[in-house]
PDB file of C-alpha atoms in Angstrom:
ATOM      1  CA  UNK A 571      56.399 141.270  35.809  1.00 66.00           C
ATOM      2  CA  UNK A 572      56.601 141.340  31.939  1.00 74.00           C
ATOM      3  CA  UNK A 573      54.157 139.604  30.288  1.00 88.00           C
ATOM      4  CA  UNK A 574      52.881 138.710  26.552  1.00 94.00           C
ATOM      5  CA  UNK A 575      49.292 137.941  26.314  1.00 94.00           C
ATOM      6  CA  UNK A 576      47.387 136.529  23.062  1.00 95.00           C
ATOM      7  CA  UNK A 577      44.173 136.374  23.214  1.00 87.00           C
ATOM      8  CA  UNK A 578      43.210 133.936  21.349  1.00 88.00           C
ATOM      9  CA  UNK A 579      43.863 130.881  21.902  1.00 91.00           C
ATOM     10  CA  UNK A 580      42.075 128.649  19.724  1.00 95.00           C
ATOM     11  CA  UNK A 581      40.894 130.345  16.082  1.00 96.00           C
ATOM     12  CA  UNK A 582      38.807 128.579  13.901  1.00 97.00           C
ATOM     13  CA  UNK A 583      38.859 129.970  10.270  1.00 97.00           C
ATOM     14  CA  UNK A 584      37.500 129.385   6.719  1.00 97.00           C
ATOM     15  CA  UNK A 585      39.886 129.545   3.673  1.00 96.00           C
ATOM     16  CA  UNK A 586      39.488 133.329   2.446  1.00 96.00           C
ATOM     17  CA  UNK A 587      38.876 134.733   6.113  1.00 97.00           C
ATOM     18  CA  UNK A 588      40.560 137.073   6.984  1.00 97.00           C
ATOM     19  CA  UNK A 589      42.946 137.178  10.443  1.00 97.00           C
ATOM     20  CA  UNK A 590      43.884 139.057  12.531  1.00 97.00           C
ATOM     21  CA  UNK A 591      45.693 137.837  16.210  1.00 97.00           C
ATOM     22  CA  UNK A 592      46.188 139.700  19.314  1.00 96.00           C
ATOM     23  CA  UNK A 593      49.285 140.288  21.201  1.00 96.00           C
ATOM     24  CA  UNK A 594      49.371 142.639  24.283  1.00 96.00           C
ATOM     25  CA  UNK A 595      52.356 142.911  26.462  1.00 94.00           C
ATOM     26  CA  UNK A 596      53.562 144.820  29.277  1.00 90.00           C
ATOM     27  CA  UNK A 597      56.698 146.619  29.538  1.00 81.00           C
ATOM     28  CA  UNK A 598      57.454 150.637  29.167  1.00 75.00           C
ATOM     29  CA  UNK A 599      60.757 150.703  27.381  1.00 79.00           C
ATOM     30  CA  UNK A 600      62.022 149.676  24.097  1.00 81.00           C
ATOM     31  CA  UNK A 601      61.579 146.604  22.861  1.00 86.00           C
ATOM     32  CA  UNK A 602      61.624 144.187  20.116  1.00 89.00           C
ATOM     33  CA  UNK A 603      58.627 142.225  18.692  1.00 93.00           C
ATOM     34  CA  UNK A 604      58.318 139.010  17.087  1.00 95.00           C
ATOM     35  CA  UNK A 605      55.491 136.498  15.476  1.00 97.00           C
ATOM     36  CA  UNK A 606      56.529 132.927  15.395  1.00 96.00           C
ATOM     37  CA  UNK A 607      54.970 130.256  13.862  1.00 96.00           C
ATOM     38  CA  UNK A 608      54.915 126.330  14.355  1.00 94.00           C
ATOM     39  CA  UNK A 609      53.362 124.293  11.243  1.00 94.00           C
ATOM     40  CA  UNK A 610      52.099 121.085  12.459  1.00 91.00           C
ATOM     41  CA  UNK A 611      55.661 119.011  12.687  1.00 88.00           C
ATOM     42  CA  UNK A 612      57.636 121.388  12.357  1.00 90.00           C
ATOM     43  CA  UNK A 613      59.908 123.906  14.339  1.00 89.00           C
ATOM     44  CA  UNK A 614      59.251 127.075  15.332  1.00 93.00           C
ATOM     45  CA  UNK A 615      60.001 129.892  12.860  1.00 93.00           C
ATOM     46  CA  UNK A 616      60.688 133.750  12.377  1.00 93.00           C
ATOM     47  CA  UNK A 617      57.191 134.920  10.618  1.00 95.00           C
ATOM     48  CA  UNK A 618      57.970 138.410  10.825  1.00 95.00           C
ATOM     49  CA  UNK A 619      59.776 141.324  13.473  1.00 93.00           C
ATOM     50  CA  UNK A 620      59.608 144.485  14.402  1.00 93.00           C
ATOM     51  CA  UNK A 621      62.579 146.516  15.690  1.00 89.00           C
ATOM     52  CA  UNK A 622      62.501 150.432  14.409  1.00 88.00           C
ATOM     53  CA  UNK A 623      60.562 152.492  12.232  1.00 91.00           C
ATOM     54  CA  UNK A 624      57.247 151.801   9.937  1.00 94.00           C
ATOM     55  CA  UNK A 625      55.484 150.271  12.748  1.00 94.00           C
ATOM     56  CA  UNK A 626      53.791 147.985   9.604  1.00 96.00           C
ATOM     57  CA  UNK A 627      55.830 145.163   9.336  1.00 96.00           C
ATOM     58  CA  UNK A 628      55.385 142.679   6.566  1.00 95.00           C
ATOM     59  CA  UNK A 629      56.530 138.758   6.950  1.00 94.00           C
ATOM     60  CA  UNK A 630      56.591 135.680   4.820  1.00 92.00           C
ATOM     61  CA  UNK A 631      53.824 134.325   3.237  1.00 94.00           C
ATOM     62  CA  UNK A 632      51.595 137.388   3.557  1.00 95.00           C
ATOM     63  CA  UNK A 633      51.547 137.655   7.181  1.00 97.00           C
ATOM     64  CA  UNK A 634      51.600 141.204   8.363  1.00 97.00           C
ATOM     65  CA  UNK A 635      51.824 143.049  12.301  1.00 97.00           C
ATOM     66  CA  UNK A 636      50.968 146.384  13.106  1.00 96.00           C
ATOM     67  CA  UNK A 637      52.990 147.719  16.122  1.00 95.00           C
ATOM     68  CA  UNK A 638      51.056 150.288  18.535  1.00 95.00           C
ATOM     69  CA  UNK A 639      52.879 151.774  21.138  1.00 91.00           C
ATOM     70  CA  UNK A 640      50.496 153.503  22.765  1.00 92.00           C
ATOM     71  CA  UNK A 641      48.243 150.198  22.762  1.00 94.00           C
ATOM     72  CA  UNK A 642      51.311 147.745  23.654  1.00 94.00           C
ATOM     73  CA  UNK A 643      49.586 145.929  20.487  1.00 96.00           C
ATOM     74  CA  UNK A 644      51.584 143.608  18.026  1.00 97.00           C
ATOM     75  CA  UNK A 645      48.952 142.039  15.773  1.00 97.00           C
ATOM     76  CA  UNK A 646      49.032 139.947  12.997  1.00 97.00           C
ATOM     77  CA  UNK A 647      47.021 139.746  10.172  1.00 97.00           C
ATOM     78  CA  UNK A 648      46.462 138.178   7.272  1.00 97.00           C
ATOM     79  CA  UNK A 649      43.538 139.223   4.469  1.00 97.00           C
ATOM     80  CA  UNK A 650      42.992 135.877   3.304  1.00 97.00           C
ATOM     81  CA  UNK A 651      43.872 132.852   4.914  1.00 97.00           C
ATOM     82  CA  UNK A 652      44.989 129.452   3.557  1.00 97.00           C
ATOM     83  CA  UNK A 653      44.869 125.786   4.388  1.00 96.00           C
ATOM     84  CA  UNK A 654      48.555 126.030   4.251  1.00 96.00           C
ATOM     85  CA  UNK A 655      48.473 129.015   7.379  1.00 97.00           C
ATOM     86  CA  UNK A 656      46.980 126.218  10.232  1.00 97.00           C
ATOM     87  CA  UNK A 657      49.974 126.505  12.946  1.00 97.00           C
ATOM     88  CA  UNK A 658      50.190 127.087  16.242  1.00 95.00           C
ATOM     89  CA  UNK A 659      51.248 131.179  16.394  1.00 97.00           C
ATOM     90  CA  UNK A 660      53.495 132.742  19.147  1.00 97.00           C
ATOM     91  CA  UNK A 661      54.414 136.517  19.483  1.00 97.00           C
ATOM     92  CA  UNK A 662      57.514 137.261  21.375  1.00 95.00           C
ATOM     93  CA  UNK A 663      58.807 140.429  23.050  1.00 92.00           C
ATOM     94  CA  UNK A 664      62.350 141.353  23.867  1.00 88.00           C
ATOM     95  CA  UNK A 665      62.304 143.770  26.505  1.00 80.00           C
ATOM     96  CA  UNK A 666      65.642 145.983  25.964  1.00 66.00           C
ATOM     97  CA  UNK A 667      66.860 146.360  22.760  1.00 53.00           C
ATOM     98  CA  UNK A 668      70.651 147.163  22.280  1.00 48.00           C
ATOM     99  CA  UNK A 669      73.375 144.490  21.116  1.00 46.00           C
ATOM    100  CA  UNK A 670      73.089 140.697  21.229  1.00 44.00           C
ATOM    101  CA  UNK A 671      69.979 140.235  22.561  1.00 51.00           C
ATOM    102  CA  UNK A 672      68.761 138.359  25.668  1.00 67.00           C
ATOM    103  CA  UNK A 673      65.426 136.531  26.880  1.00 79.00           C
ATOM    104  CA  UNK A 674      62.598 136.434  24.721  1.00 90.00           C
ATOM    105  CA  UNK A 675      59.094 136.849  26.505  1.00 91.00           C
ATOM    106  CA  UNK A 676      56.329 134.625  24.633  1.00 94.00           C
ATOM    107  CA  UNK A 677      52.854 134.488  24.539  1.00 95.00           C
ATOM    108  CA  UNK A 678      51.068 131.085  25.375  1.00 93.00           C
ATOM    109  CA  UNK A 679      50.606 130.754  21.152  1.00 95.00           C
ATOM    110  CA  UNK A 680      47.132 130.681  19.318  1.00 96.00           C
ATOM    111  CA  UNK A 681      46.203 127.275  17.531  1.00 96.00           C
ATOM    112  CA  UNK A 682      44.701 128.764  13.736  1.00 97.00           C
ATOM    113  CA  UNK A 683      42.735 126.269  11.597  1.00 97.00           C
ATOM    114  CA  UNK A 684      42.065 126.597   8.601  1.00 97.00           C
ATOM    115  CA  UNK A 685      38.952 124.863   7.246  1.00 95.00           C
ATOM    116  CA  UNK A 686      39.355 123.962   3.294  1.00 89.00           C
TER     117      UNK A 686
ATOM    118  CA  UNK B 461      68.773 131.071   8.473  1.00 64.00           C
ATOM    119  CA  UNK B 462      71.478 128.384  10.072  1.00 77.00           C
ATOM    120  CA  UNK B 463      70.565 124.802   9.788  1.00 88.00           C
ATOM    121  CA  UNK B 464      69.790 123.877  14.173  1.00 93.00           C
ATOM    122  CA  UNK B 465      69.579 120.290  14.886  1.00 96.00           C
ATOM    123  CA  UNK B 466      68.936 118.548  18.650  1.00 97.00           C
ATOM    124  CA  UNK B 467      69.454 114.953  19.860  1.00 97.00           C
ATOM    125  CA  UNK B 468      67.579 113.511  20.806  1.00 97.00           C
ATOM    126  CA  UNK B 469      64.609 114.094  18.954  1.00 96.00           C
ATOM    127  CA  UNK B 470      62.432 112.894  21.739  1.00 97.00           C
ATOM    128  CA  UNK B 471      62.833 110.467  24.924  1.00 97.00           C
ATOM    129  CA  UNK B 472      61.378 108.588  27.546  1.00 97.00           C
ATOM    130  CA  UNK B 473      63.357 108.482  30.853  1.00 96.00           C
ATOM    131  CA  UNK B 474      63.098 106.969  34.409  1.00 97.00           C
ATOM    132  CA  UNK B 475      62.145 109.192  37.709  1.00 97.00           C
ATOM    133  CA  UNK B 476      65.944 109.437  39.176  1.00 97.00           C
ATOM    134  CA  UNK B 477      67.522 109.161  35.633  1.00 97.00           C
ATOM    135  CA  UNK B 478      69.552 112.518  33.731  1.00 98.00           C
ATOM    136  CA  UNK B 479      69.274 113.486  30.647  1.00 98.00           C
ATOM    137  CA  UNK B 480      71.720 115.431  27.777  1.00 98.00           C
ATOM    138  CA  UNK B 481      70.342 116.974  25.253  1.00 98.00           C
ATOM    139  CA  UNK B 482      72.310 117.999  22.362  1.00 98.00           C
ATOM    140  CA  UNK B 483      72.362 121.283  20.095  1.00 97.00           C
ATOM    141  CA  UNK B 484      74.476 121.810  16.989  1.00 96.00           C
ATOM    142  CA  UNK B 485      74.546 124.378  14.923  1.00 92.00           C
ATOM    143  CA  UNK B 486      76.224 124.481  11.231  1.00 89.00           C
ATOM    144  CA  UNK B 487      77.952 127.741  11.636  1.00 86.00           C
ATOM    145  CA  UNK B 488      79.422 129.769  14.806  1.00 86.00           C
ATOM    146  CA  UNK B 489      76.783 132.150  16.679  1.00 87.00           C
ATOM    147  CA  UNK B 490      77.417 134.844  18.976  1.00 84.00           C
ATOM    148  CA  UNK B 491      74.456 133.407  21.496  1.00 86.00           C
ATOM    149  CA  UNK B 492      72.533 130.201  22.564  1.00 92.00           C
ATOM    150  CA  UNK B 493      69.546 129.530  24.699  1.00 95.00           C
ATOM    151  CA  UNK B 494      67.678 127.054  26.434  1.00 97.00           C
ATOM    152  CA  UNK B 495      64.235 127.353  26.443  1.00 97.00           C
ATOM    153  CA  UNK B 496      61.710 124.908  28.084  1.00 96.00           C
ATOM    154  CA  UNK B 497      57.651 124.080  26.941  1.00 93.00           C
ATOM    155  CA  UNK B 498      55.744 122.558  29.085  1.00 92.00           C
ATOM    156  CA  UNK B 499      52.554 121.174  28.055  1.00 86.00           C
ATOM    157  CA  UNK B 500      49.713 123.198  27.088  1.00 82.00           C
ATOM    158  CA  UNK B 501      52.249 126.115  28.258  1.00 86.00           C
ATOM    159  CA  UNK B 502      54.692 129.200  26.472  1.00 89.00           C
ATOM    160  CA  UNK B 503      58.162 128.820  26.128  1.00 93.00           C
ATOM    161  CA  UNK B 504      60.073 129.600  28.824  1.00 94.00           C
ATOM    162  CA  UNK B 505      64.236 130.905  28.649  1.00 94.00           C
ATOM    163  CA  UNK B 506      65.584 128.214  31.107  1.00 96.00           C
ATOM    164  CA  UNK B 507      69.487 129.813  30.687  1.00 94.00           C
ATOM    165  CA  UNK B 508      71.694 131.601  28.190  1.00 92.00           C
ATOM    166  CA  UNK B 509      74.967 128.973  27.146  1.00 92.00           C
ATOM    167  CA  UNK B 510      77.755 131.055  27.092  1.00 84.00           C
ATOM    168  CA  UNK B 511      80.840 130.089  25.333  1.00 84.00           C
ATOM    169  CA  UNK B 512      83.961 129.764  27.872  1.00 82.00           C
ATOM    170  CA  UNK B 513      82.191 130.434  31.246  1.00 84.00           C
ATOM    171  CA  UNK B 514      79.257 129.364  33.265  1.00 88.00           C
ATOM    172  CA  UNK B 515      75.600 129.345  31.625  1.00 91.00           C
ATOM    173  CA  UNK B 516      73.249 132.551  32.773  1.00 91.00           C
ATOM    174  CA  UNK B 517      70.184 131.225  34.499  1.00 94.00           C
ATOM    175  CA  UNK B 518      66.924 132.732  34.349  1.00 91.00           C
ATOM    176  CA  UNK B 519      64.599 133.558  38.005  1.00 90.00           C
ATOM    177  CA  UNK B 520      63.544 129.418  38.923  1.00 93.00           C
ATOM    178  CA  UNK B 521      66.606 127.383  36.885  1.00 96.00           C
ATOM    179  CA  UNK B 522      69.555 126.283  38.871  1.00 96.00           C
ATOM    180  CA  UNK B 523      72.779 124.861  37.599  1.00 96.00           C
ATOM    181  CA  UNK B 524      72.478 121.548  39.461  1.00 97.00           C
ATOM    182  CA  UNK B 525      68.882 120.865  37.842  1.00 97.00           C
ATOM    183  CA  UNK B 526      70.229 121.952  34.603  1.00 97.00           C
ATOM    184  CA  UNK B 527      74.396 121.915  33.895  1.00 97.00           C
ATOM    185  CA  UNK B 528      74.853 123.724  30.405  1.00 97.00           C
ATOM    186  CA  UNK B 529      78.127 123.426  28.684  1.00 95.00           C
ATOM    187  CA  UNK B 530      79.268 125.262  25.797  1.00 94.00           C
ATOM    188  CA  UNK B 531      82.719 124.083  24.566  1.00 93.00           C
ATOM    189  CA  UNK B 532      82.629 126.568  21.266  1.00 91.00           C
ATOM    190  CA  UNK B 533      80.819 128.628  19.434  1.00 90.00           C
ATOM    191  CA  UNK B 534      78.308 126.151  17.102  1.00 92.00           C
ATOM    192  CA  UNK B 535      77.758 123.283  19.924  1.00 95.00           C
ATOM    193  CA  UNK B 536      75.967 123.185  23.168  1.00 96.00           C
ATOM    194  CA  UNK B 537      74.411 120.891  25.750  1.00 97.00           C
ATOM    195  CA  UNK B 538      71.432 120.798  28.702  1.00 98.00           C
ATOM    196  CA  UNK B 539      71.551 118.196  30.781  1.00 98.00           C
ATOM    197  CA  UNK B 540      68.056 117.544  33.031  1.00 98.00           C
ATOM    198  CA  UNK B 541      69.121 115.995  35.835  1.00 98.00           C
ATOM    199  CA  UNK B 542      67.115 113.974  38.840  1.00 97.00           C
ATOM    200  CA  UNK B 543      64.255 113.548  35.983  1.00 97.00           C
ATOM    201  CA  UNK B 544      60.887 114.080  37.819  1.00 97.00           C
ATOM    202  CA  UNK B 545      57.733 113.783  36.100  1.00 96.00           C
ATOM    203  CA  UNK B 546      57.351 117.547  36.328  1.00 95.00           C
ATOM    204  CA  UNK B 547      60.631 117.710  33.771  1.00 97.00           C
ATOM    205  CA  UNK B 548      58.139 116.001  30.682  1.00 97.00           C
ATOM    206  CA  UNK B 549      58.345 118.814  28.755  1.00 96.00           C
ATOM    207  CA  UNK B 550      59.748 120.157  25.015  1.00 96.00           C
ATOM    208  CA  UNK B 551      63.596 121.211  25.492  1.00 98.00           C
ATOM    209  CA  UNK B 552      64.665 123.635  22.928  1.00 97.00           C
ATOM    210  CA  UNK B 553      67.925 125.824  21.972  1.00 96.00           C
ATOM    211  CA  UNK B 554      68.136 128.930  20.521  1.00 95.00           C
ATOM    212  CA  UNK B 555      70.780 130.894  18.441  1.00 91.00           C
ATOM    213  CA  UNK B 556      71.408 134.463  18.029  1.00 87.00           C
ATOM    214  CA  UNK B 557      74.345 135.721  15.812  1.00 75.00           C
ATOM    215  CA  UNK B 558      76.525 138.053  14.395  1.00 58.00           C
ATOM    216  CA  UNK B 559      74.873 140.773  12.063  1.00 49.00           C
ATOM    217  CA  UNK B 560      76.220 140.132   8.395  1.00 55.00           C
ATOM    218  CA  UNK B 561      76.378 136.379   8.962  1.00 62.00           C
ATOM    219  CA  UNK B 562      73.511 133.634   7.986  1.00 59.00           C
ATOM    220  CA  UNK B 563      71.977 134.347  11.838  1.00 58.00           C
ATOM    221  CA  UNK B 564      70.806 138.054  12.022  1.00 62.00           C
ATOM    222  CA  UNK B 565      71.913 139.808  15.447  1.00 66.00           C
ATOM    223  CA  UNK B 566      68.582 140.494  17.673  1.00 75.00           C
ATOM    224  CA  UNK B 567      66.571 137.622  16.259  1.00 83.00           C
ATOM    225  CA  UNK B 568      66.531 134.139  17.572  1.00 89.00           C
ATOM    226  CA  UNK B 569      66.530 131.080  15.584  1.00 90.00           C
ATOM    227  CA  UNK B 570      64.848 127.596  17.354  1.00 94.00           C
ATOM    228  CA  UNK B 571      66.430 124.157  16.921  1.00 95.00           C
ATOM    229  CA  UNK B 572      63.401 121.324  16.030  1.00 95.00           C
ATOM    230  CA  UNK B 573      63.206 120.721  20.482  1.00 96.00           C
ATOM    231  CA  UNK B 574      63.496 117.239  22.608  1.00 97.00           C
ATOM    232  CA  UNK B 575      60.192 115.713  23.073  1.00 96.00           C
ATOM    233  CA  UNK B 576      61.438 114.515  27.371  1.00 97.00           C
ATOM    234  CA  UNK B 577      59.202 112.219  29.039  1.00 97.00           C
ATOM    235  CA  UNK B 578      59.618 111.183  32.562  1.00 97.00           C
ATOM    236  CA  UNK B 579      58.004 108.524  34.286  1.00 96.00           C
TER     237      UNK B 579
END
């Protein structure tokens, strides 16, 4: 069955640190990738995507992912992290690229905090 | 991005009891979903609301648990019906649109969820 796994599940950070998130998943073909992120509150929103080419995405607020086929890797990083970045992360997959798009496949989300 | 909203923002329902959420959207969209988080759990795609015929249902969702209607193209609702306990969960929709417009093709956008508790 496909699956999206993060690691992580509970990171622990001081401001400055640098991050960096796993996200495995498991499926052959084409897909789409996706960080989401949930500030404490708040909805769930688009922190970055990959779809085609430079497999070094970049997102909002400095977020960045680094796609690796061979790996089935979609990380995120960060250099330096802020207060501001403590959120519950998700990384999606869409398995099957091609026209409006269908069900996205998430990963059970890493809680990040960010100690001042 | 377009501006989702839900109602209700959050409940508390009786065992037996049904439940319809609400999701608006300020412009039209090509696609909306329902997806379900349970506690301490991922998101899950409960169906896909398609506009002028019967919602697609993912593997474990059934149309009697959860009737979706979508009468156009920027409105949609989930109803949760027969509330168990097992239903306390975070309901949220989805929208995917048309490239060009203010919701990119191939890239969801999430409403704020339904906070559903059953007793």
């Amino acid at each position: 069955a496909q699956s999206v796994s993060q690691h992580n599940h509970h990171v622990i950070l001081s401001e400055a640190a640098s991050l960096e998130l796993g996200c495995n998943y498991s499926y052959g073909g084409t897909v789409n990738l996706f960080w989401y992120v949930q500030y404490p509150g708040q909805h769930l929103q688009l922190l970055l995507k990959y779809f085609s080419g430079d497999p070094l995405v970049k997102g909002i607020k400095g977020f960045e992912a680094e796609f690796i086929k061979s790996k089935f890797s979609f990380n995120l990083r960060k250099p330096s992290v802020q207060w501001s970045d403590t959120a519950e992360y998700f990384c999606a997959v869409n398995p099957g690229y091609g026209g409006a798009t269908n069900k996205l496949i998430f990963g059970t989300g890493t809680l990040l905090a960010v100690q001042p | 991005s377009a501006v989702i909203s839900q109602k209700p923002s959050r409940d508390i329902c009786q065992r037996g009891t049904s439940l319809t959420i609400q999701c608006q959207v300020d412009s039209q969209v090509t696609m909306m979903f329902w997806y379900r988080q349970q506690p301490g759990q991922s998101l899950t795609l409960i169906a896909t609301a398609n506009q002028g015929s019967e919602a697609t249902y993912e593997s474990g969702f059934v149309i009697d648990k959860f009737p979706i209607s979508r009468p156009n193209l920027t409105f949609s609702t989930l109803t949760v019906s027969n509330m168990s306990p097992e239903d306390s969960s975070i309901y949220l929709c989805s929208v995917e649109g048309l490239a060009g417009g203010p919701v990119l093709a191939d890239t969801q956008y999430f409403g704020p969820g339904t906070r559903l508790t059953v007793l």
